[in-house]
Tab-separated table of C-alpha atoms in Angstrom:
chain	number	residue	atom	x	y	z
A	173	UNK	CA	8.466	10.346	-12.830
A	174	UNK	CA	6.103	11.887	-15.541
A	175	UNK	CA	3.078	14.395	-14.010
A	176	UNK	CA	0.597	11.579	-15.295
A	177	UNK	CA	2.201	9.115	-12.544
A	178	UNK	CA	0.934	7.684	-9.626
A	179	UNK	CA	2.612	5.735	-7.175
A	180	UNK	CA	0.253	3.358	-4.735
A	181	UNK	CA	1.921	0.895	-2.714
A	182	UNK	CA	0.385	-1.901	-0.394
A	183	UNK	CA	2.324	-3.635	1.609
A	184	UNK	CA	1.062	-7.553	3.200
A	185	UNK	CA	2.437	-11.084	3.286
A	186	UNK	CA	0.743	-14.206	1.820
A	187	UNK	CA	-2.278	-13.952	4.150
A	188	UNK	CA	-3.434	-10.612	3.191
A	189	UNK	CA	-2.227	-10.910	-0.545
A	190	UNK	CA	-6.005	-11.741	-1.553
A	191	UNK	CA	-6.940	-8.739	0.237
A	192	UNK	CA	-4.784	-6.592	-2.049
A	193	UNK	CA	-5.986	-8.506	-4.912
A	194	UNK	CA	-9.457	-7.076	-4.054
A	195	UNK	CA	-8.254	-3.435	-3.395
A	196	UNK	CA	-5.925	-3.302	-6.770
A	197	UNK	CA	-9.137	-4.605	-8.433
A	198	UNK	CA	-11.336	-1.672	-7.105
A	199	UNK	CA	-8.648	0.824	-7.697
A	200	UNK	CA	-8.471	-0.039	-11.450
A	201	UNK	CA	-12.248	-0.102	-11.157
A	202	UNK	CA	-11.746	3.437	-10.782
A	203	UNK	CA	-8.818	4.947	-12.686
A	204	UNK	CA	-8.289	7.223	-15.216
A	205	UNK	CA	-6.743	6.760	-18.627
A	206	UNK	CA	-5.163	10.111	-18.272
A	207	UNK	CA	-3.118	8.321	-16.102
A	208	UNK	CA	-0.257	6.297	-15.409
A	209	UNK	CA	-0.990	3.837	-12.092
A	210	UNK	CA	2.680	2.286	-10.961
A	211	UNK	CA	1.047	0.230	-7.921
A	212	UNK	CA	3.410	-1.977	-5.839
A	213	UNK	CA	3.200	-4.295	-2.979
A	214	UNK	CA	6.198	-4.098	-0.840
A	215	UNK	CA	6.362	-7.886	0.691
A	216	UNK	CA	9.154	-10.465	1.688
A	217	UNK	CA	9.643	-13.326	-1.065
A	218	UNK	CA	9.511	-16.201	1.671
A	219	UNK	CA	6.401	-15.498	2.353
A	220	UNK	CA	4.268	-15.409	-1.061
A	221	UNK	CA	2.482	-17.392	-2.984
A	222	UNK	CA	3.348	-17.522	-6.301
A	223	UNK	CA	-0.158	-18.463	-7.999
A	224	UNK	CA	-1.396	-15.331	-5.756
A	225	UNK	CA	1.526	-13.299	-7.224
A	226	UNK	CA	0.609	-14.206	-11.206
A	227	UNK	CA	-3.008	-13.636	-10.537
A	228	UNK	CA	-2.354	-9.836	-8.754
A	229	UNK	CA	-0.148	-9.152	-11.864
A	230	UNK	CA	-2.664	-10.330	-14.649
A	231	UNK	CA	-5.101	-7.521	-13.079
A	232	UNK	CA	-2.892	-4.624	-15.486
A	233	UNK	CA	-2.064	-7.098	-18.614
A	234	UNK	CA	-5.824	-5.356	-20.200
A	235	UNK	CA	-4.291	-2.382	-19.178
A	236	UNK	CA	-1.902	-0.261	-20.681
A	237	UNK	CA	-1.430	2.602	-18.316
A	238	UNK	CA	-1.595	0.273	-14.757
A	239	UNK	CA	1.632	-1.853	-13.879
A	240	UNK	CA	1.971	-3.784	-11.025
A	241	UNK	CA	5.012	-4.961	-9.300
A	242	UNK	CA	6.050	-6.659	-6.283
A	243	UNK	CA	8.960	-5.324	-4.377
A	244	UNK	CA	10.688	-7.459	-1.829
A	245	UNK	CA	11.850	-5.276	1.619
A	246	UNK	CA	13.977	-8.435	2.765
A	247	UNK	CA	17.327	-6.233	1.488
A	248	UNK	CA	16.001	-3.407	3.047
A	249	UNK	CA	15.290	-4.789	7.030
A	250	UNK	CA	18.314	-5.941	8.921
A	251	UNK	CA	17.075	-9.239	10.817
A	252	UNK	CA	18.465	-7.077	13.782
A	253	UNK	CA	15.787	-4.514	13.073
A	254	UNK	CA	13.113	-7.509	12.696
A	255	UNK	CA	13.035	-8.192	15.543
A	256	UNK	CA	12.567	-4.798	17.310
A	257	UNK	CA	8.955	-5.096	15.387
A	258	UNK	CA	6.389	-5.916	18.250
A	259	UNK	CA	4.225	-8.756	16.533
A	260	UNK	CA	1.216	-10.214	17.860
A	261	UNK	CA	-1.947	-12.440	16.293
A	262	UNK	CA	-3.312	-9.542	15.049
A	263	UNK	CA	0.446	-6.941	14.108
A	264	UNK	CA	2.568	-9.295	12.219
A	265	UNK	CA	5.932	-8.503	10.775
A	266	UNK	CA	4.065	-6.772	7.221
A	267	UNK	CA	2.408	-4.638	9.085
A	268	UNK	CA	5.887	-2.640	9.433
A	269	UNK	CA	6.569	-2.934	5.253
A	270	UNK	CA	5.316	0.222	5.286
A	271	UNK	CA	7.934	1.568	6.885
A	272	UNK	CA	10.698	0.910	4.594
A	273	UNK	CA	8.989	2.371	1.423
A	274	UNK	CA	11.492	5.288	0.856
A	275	UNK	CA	14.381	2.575	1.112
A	276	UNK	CA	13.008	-0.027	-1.340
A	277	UNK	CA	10.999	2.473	-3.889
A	278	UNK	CA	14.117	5.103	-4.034
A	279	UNK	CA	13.463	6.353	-7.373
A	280	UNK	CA	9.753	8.133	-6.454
A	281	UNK	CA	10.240	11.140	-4.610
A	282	UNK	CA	6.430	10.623	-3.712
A	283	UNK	CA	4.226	7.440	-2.847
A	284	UNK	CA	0.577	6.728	-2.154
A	285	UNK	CA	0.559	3.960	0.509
A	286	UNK	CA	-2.875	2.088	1.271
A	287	UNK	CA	-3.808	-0.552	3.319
A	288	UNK	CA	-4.525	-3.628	0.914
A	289	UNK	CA	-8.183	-4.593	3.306
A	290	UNK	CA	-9.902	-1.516	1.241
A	291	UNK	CA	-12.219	-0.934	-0.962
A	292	UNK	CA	-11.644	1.948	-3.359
A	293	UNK	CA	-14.490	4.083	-4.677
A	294	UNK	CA	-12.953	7.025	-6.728
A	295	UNK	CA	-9.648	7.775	-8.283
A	296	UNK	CA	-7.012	7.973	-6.219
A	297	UNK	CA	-5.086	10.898	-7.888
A	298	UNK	CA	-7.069	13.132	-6.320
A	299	UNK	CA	-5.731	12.287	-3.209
A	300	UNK	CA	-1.970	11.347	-4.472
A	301	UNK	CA	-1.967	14.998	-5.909
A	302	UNK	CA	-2.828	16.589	-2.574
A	303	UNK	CA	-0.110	18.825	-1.801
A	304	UNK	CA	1.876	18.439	1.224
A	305	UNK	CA	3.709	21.314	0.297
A	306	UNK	CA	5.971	21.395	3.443
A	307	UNK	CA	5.265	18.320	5.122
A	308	UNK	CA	7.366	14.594	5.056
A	309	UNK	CA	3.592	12.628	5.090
A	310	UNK	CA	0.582	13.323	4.928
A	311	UNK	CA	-2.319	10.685	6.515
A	312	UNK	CA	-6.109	10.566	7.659
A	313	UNK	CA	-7.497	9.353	10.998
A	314	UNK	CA	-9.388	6.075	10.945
A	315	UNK	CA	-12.724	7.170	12.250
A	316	UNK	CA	-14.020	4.116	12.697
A	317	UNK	CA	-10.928	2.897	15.191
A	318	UNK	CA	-11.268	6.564	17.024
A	319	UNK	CA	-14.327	5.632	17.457
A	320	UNK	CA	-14.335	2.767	19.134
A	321	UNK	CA	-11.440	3.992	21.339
A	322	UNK	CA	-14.357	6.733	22.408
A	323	UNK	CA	-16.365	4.068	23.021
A	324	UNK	CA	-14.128	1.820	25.357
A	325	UNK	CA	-12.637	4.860	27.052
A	326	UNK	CA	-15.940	6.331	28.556
């Protein structure tokens, strides 16, 4: 990995692949040729449509510093470990991808994971160069769900 790399990785299924469309749209809205953008959406290959898939991809062909690349965790979750995932109508089985990004993207030894329902308004290698110095992960609170957990709980 050169300094001038950064790593973002979404993870969905074919539902939310539009979604991700959207957010890999925004965050090429906003990147920097200084840099090199190696974005990947960590998905399982029964589940996608292909049309979807070519259109995601076409997003970096005007661009020669973004790739994109889909990555399928299938290899990397037993089906014995599937089915420890709680689902529900809301948490389905993608929502876990996440998980298994240091398994399926072994040759980063650092990865900027974002949920694909975003909009992004600045370059994210500000925030894939924070340091964590010390630290496995670094994340941010969602405000807006804190919030509404305030809410409900008074």
């Amino acid at each position: 990995m050169q300094n001038n790399d950064i790593v973002v990785v979404f993870a969905c299924d074919a539902n939310y692949l539009p979604y991700a469309g959207v957010a890999i749209c925004s965050l090429i809205a906003n990147s920097s040729s200084e840099n090199n953008y190696k974005i990947y959406i960590l998905t399982s290959s029964d589940n996608l449509v292909t049309a979807h898939v070519d259109k995601i991809r076409r997003l970096a062909e005007t661009h020669n510093n973004i790739t994109i690349e889909v990555r399928d965790v299938g290899s990397a979750i037993s089906k014995e470990t599937a089915t420890m995932f709680y689902t529900s109508s809301y948490i389905v089985p993608s929502s876990y991808y996440r998980l298994f990004i240091s398994d399926v993207l072994t040759e980063y030894d650092k990865a900027l994971y974002l949920d694909c329902d975003i909009i992004i308004h600045a370059d994210v290698a500000e925030l894939f160069r924070t340091s964590l110095e010390e630290y496995t992960l670094g994340a941010v609170r969602d405000y807006l769900s804190y919030f509404h957990w305030l809410q409900n709980d008074a």
